[in-house]
Short mmCIF file of C-alpha atoms in Angstrom, two decimals:
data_model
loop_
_atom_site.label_atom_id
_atom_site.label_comp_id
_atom_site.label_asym_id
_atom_site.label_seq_id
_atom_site.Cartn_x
_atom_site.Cartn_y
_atom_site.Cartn_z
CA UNK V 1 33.12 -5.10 -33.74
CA UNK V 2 30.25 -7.08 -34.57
CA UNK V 3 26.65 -6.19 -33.22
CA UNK V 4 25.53 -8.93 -30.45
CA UNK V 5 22.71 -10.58 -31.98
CA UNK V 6 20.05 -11.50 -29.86
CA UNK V 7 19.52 -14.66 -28.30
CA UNK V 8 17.72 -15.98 -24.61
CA UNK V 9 20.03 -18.31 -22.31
CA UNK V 10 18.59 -21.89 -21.62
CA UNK V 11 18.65 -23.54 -18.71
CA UNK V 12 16.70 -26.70 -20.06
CA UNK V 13 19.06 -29.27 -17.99
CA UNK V 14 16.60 -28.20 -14.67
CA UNK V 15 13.45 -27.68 -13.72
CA UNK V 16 11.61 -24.64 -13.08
CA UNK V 17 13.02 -22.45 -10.39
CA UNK V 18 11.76 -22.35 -6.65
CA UNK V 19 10.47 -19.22 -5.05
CA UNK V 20 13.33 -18.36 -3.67
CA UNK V 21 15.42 -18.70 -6.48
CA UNK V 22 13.07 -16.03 -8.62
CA UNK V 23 13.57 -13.76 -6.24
CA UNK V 24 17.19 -14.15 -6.28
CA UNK V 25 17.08 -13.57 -10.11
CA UNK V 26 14.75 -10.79 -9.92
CA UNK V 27 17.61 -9.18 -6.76
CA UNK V 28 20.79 -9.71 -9.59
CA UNK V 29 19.18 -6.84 -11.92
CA UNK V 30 18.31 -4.33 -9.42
CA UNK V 31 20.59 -1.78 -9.96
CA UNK V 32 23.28 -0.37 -6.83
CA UNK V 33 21.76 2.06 -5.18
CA UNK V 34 18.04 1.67 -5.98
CA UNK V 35 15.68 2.95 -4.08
CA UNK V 36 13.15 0.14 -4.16
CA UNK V 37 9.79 -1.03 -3.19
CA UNK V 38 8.79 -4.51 -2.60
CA UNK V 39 5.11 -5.35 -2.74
CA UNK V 40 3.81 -7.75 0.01
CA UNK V 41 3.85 -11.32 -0.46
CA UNK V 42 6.87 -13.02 -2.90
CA UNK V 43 7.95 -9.46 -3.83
CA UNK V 44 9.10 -9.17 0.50
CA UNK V 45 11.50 -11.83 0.05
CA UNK V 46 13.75 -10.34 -2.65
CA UNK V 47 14.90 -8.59 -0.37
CA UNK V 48 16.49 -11.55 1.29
CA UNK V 49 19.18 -11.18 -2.18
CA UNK V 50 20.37 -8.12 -1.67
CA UNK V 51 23.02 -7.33 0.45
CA UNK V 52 23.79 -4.48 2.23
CA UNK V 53 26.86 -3.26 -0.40
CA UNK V 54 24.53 -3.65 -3.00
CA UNK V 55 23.31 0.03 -1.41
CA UNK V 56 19.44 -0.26 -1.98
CA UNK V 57 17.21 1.35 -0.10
CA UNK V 58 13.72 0.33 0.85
CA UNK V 59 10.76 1.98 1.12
CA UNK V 60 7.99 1.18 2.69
CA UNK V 61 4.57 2.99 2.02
CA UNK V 62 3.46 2.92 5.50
CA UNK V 63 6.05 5.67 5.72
CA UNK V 64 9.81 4.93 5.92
CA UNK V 65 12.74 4.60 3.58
CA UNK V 66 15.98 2.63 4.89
CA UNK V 67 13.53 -0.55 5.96
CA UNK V 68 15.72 -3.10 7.84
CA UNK V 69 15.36 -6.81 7.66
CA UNK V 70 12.61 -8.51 9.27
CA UNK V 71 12.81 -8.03 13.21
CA UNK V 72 12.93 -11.06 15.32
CA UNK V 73 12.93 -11.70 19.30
CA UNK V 74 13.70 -8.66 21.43
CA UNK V 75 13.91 -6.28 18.14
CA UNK V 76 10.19 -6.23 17.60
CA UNK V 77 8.91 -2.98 18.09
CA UNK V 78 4.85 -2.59 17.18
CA UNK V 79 5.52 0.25 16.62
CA UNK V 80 8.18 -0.81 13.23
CA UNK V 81 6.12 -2.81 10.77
CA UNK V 82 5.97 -3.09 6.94
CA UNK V 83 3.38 -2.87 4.31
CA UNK V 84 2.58 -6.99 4.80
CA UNK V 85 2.09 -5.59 8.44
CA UNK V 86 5.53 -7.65 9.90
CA UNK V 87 7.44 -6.46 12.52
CA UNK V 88 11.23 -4.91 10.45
CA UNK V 89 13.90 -3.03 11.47
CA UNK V 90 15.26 0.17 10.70
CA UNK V 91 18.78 0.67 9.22
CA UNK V 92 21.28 3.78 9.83
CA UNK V 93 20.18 6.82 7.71
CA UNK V 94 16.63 5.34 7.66
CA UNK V 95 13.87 8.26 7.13
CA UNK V 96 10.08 8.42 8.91
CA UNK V 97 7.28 10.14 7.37
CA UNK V 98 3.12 9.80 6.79
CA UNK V 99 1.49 8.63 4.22
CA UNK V 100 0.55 12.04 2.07
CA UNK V 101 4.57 12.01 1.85
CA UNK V 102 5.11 8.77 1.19
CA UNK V 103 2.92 8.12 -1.77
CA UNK V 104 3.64 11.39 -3.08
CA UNK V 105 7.57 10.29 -3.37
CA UNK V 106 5.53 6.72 -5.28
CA UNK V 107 3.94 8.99 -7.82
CA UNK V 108 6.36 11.58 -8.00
CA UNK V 109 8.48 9.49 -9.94
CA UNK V 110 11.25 9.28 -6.94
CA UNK V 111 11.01 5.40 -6.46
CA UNK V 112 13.53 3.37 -9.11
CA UNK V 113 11.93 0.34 -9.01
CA UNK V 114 8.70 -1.84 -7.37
CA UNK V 115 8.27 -5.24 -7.45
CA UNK V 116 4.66 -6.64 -7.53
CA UNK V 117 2.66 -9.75 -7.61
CA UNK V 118 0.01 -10.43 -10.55
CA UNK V 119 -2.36 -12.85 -11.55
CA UNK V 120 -1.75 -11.26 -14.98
CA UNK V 121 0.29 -9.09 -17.26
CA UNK V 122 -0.70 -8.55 -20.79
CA UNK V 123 1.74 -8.41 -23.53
CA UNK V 124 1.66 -4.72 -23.50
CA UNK V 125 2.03 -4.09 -19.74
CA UNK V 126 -0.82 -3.99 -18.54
CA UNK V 127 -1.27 -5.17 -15.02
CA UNK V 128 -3.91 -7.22 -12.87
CA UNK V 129 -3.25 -7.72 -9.40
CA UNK V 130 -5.76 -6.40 -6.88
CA UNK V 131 -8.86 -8.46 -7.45
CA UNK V 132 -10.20 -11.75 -8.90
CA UNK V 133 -13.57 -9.59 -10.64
CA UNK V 134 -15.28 -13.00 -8.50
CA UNK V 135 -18.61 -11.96 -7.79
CA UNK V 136 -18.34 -13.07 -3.84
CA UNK V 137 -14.45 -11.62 -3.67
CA UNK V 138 -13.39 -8.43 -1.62
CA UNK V 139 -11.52 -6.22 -3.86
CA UNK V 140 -8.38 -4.77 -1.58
CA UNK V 141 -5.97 -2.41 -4.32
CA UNK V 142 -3.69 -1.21 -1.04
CA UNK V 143 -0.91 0.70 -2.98
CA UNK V 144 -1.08 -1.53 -5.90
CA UNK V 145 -2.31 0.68 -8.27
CA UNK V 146 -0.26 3.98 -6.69
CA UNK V 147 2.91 1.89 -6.90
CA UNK V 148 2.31 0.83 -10.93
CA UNK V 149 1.85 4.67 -12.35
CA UNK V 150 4.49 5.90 -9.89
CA UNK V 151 7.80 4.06 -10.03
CA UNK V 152 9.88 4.49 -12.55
CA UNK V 153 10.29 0.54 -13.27
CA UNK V 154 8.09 -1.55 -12.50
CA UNK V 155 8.72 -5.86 -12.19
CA UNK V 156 6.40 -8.20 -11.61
CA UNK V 157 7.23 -11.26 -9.56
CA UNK V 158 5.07 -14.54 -10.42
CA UNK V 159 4.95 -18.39 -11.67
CA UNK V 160 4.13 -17.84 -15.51
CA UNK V 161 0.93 -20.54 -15.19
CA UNK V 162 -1.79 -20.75 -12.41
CA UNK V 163 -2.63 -24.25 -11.17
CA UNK V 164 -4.49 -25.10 -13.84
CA UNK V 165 -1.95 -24.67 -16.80
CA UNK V 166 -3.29 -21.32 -17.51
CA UNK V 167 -0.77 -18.71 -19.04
CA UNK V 168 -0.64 -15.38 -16.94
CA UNK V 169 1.13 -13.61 -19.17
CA UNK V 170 -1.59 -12.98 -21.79
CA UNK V 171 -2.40 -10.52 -25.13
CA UNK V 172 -5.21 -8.62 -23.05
CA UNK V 173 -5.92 -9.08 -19.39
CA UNK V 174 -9.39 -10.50 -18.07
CA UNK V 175 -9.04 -9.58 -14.50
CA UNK V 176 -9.59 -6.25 -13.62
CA UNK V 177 -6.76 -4.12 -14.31
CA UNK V 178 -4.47 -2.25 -11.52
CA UNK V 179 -2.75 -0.30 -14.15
CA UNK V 180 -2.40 0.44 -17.99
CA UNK V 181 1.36 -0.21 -19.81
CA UNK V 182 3.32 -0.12 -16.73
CA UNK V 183 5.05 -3.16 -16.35
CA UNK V 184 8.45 -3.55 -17.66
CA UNK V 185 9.59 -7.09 -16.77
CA UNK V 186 8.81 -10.01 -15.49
CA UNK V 187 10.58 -12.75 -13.85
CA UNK V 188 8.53 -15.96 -13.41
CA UNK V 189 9.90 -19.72 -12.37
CA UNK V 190 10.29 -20.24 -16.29
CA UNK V 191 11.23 -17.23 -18.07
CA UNK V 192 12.09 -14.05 -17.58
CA UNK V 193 10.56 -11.60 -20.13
CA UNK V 194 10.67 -7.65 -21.07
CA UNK V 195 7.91 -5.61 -21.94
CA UNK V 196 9.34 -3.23 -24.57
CA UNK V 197 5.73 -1.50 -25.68
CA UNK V 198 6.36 -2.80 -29.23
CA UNK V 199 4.78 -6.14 -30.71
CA UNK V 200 6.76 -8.58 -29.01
CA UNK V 201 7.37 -9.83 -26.15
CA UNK V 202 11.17 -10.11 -24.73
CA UNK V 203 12.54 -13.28 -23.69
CA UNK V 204 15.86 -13.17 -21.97
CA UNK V 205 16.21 -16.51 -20.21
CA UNK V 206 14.19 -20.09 -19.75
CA UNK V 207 14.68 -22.28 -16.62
CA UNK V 208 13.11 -26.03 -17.59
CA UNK V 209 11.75 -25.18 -20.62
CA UNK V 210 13.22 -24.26 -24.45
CA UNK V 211 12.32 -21.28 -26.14
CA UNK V 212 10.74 -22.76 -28.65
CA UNK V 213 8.31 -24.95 -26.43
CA UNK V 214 7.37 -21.42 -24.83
CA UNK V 215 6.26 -20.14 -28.10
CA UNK V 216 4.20 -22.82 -28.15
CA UNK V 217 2.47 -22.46 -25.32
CA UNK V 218 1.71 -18.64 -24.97
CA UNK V 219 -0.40 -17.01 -26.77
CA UNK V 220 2.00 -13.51 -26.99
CA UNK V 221 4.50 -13.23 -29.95
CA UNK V 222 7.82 -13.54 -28.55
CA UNK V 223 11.57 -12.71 -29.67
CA UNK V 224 14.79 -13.57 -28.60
CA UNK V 225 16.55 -10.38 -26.11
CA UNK V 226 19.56 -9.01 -26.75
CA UNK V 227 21.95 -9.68 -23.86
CA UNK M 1 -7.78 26.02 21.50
CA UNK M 2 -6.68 22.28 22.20
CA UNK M 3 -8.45 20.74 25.23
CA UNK M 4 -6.62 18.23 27.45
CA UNK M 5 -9.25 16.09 28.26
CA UNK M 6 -9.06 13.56 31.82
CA UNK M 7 -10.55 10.48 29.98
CA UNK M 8 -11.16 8.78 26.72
CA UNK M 9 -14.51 8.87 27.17
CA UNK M 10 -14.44 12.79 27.53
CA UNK M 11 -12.30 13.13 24.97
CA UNK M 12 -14.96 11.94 22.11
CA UNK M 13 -17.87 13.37 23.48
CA UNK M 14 -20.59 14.79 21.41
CA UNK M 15 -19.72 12.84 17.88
CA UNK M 16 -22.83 12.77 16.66
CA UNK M 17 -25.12 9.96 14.42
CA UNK M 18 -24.07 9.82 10.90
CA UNK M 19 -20.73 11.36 11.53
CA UNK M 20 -17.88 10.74 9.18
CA UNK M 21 -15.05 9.59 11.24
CA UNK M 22 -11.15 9.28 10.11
CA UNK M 23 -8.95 6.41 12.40
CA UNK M 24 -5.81 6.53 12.06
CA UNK M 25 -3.71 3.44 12.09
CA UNK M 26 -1.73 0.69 9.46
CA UNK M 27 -3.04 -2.30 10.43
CA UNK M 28 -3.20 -2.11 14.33
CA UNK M 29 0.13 0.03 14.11
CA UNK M 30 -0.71 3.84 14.91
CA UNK M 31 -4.38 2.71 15.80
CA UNK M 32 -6.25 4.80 18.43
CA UNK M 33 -7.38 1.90 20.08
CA UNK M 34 -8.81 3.12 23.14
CA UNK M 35 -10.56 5.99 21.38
CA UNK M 36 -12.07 3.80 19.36
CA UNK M 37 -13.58 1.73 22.73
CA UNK M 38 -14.76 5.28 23.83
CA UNK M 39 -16.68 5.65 20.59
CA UNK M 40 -18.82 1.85 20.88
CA UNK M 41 -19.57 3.08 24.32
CA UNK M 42 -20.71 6.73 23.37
CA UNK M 43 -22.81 4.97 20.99
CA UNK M 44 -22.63 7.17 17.98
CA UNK M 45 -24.20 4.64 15.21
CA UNK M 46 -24.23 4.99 11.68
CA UNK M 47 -21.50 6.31 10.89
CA UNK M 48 -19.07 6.39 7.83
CA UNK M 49 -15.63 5.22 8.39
CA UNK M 50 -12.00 6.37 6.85
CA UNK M 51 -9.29 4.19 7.29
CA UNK M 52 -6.72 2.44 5.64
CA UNK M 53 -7.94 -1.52 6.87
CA UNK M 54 -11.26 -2.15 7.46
CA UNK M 55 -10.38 -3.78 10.96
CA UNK M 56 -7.85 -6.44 12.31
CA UNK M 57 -9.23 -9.40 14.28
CA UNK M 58 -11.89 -8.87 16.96
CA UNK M 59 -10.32 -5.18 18.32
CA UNK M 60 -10.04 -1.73 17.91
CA UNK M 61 -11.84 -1.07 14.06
CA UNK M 62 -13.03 -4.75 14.27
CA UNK M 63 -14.92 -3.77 17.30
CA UNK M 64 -16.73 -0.85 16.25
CA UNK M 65 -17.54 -2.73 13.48
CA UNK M 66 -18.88 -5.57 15.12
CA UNK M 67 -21.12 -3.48 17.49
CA UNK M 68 -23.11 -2.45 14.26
CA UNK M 69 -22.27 1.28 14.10
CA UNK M 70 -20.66 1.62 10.68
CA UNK M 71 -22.65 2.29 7.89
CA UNK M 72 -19.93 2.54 5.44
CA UNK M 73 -16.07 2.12 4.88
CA UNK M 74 -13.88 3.71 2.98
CA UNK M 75 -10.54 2.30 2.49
CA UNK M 76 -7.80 0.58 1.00
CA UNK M 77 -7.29 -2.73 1.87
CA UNK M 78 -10.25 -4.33 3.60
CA UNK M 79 -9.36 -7.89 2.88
CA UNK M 80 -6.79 -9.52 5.25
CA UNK M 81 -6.10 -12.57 7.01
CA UNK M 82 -8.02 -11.89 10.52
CA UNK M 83 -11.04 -9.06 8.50
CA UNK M 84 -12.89 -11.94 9.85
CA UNK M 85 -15.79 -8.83 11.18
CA UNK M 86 -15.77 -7.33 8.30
CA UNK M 87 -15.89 -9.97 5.56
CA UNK M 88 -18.90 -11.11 6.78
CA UNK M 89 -20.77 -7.93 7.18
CA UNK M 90 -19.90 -7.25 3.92
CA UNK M 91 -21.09 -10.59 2.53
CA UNK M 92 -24.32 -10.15 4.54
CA UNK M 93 -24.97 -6.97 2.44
CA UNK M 94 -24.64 -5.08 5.99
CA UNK M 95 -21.91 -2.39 5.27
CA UNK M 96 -21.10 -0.30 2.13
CA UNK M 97 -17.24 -0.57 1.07
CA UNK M 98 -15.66 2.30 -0.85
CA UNK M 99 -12.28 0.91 -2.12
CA UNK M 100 -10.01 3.55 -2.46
CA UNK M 101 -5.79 3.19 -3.79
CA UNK M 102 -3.94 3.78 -0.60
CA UNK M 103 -1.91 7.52 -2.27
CA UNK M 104 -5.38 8.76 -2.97
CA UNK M 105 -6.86 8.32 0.21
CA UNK M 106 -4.40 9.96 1.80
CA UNK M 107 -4.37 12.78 -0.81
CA UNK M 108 -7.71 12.85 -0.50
CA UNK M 109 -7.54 13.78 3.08
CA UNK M 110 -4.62 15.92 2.38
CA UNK M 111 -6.05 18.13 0.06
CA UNK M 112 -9.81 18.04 2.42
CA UNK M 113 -6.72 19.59 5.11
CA UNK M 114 -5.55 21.94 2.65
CA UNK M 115 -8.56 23.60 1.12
CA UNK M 116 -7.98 21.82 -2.05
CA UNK M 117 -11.14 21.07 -4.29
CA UNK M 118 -9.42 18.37 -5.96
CA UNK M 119 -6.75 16.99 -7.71
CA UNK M 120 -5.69 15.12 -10.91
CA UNK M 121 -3.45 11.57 -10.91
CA UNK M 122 -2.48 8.90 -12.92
CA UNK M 123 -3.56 6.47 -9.70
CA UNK M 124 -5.99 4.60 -11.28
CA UNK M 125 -6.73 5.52 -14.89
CA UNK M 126 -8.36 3.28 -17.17
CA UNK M 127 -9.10 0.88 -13.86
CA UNK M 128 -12.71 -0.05 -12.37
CA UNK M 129 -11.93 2.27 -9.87
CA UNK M 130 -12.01 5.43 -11.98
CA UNK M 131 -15.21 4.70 -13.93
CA UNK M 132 -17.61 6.82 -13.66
CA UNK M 133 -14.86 9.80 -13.26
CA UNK M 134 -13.72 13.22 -15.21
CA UNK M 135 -9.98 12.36 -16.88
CA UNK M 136 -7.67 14.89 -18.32
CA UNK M 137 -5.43 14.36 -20.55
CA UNK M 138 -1.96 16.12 -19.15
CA UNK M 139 1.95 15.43 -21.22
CA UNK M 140 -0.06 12.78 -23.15
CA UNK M 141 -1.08 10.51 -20.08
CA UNK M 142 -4.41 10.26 -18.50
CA UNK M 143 -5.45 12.02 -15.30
CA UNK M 144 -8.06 11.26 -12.82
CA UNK M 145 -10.07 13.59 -10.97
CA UNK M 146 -10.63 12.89 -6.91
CA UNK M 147 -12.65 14.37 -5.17
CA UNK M 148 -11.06 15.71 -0.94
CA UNK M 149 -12.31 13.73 2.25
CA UNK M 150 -13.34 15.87 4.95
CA UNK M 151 -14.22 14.61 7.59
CA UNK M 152 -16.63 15.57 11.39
CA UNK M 153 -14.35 13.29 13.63
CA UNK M 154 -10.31 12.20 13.28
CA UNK M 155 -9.98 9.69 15.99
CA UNK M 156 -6.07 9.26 15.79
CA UNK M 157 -2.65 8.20 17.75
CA UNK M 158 0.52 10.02 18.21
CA UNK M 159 3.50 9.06 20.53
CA UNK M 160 3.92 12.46 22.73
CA UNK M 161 1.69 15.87 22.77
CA UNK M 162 2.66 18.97 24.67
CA UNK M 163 -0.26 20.88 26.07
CA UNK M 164 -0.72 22.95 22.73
CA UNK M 165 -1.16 20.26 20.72
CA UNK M 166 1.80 20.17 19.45
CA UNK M 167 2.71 15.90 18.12
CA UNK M 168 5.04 14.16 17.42
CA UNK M 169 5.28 10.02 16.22
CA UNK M 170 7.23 6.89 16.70
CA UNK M 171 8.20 4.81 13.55
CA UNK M 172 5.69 3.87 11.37
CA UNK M 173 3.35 4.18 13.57
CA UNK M 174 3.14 8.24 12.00
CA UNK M 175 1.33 6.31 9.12
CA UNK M 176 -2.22 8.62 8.68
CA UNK M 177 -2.25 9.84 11.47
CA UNK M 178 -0.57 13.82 10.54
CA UNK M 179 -3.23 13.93 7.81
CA UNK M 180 -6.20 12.32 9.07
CA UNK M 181 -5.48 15.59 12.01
CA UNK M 182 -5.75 18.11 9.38
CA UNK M 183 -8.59 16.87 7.53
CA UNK M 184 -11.73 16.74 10.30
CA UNK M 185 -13.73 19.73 12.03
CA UNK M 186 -12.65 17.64 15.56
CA UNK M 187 -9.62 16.29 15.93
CA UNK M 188 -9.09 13.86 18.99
CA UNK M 189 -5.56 12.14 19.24
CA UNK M 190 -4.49 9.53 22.19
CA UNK M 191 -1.20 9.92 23.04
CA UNK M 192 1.24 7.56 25.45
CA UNK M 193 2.89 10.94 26.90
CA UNK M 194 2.01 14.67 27.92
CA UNK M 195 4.57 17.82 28.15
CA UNK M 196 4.81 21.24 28.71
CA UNK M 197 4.91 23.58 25.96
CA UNK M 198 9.03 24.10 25.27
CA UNK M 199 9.37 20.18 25.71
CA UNK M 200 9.39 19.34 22.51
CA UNK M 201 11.76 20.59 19.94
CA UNK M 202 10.17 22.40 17.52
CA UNK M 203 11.98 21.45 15.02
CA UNK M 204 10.84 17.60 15.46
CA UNK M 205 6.73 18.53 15.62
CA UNK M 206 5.36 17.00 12.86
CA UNK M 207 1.67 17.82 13.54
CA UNK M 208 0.99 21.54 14.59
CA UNK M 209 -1.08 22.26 17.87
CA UNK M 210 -3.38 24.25 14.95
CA UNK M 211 -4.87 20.66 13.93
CA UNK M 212 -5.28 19.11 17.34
CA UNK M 213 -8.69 20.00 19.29
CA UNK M 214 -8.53 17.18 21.82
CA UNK M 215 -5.72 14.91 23.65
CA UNK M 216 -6.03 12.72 26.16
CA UNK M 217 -3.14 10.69 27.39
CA UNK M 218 -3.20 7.16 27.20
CA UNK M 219 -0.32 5.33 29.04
CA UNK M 220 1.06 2.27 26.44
#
């Protein structure tokens, strides 16, 4: 049996994907089971993917695991909110507890997996998410930075290129950083890339665009996965 | 010896001028609201604040802030859609901000609660928000040092106390509220319901009547 030899999968006969369809990517590879956190924003909506057989379980670092969908009409309690600070539900077998014990399970190493937002990842996973370094901005970390040292996995959820054309997936970060070497993949509405710690970066599939015209226009060596 | 106290005001009598002060609350969920209208109108001023948002729209944390009586804020996540108060005090140069990553301020408080010095975690290395600070190196990764918060005054929420002090929560709205109660010399909690001792199972408390000093029912 022959070794498979590595190659990405491209979807070049379509445009980049919507928002909703990252997060549907990203919701594919999360394994059965997980026990998963999703960071506020984009990273609240892959939950939308996963169905209850898929057996994940959310946490939520205001202090639950076994976080419901979002609650709507009579099931809004104010008392039942997640970390974006929206009104959820709770499922059967769902857990309460404050937030000493809920951020020591995040850096424990107990989570599987957390899915964040970032204006920029750096070919070696580093991570910047929690402030712009703009002289007038109001830096706000939350549980950003807890969440990158503590999970065992962490993806990143965002479009590859800001407004203005600009890679976010760079060799070194210029934003301020949330956490060092943390990130292990992440799933854009072009590409979807691992960070293996070596000298390349891991490209496993292309929506819109050929491998070979990313190359081009990141400045991060890149290699074909192997599926 | 916890006090039942008849009113709000009562219960956060004698917090004095340049008092740290822990509120509990995510957001407005598990916020001590009417504690917090008892403070403005006790008038304690200059004050440093511990909480997790530095205030949602014109209430509660927004409030105090607006009447001018915080000095400083330590917290997470100051920066929201209605931090309308506090963006601009904090663009007018008129309040301090200590950001601080959500697990280490409430390990902070947790170990000021538990008579720990300090601790060492990976939150934060080789970030902005660890300059300045002694790292270890532990297994090969790097460790920061932080430092406990202890606290005068934790103005906080719980769903039902017994007499004792005995608490327990509803849903997330636990959030800081169990450690913010073990980490201040005072602890005042507003609660929506009052028992007897024997009410609640003691199985379910989650905060001891050993952390509570002051309750004072407040009906929701």
């Amino acid at each position: 049996m022959s070794a498979v030899s590595p190659s990405v999968v491209e979807h070049t006969g379509r445009g980049p994907l919507g928002r909703d369809e990252m997060a549907q990517v990203l919701a594919r590879d999360i394994p059965r089971g997980a026990y998963v956190n999703l960071g506020i924003g984009q990273p609240t909506t892959v939950g939308d993917h996963l169905s209850p057989e898929s057996g994940v379980i959310f946490h939520t670092e205001n202090g639950m695991l076994g976080m419901g969908p979002a609650a709507t009409g009579d099931a809004i309690d104010p008392d039942l909110i997640n970390a974006g600070k929206f009104p959820v539900t709770e499922l059967p077998g769902a857990a309460y507890f404050h937030h000493a014990d809920s951020f020591a399970m995040m850096r424990g190493g107990h989570l599987d997996l957390c899915v964040l937002g970032a204006y920029q990842v750096s070919a070696s996973g580093d991570l910047a998410n929690w402030h712009t370094g703009e002289p007038d901005a109001i830096p706000a970390v939350g549980g950003a930075m807890d969440l990158a040292v503590g999970a065992k996995q962490v993806f990143v959820l965002m479009s590859l290129f800001t407004r203005k054309g600009e890679p976010k997936l760079v060799s070194a970060c210029t934003y301020p950083l949330t956490a060092l070497r943390c990130v292990n993949r992440i799933y854009t509405d072009v590409a979807v890339f691992e960070i293996t710690g070596g000298d390349q970066v891991l490209v496993r599939e292309t929506w819109g665009i050929s491998f070979d015209e990313l190359r081009t226009r990141l400045d991060v060596p890149l290699a074909a996965a192997t599926p | 010896m916890t006090l039942l106290c008849t009113s709000v005001d009562d219960a956060v009598s004698g917090i004095a001028d340049g008092s740290t002060v822990l509120v509990g609350g995510f957001g407005t969920t598990g916020m001590p609201f009417e504690l917090i209208y008892a403070l403005i109108r006790q008038g304690a001023r200059d004050l440093t604040v511990v909480s997790n948002n530095a205030g949602n729209g014109d209430t509660g944390l927004a409030a105090l802030l607006a009447a001018g009586r915080v000095r400083k804020i330590m917290c997470s996540f100051p920066r929201q859609t209605d931090s309308w108060v506090f963006d601009e005090l904090y663009r007018g140069g008129k309040i301090e901000l200590e950001v601080v990553p959500q697990g280490n301020l409430a390990e902070r408080m947790r170990a000021a609660g538990a008579g720990i010095g300090g601790f060492y975690t990976r939150t934060g290395a080789g970030t902005l928000l660890a300059e300045g600070k002694e790292t270890r190196e532990i297994d090969g990764r790097t460790y920061v040092l932080e430092s406990p918060i202890a606290a005068d005054v934790a103005l906080i929420s719980a769903h039902t106390a017994d007499t004792l002090g005995n608490l327990v929560y509803r849903k997330t709205a636990r959030n800081f509220n169990p450690v913010m109660a073990t980490a201040a010399t005072t602890t005042v909690v507003q609660v929506r319901h009052v028992v007897e001792p024997g009410e609640l199972d003691p199985e379910a408390v989650v905060t001891p009547g050993i952390y509570v000093d002051r309750i004072v029912r407040v009906p929701s």
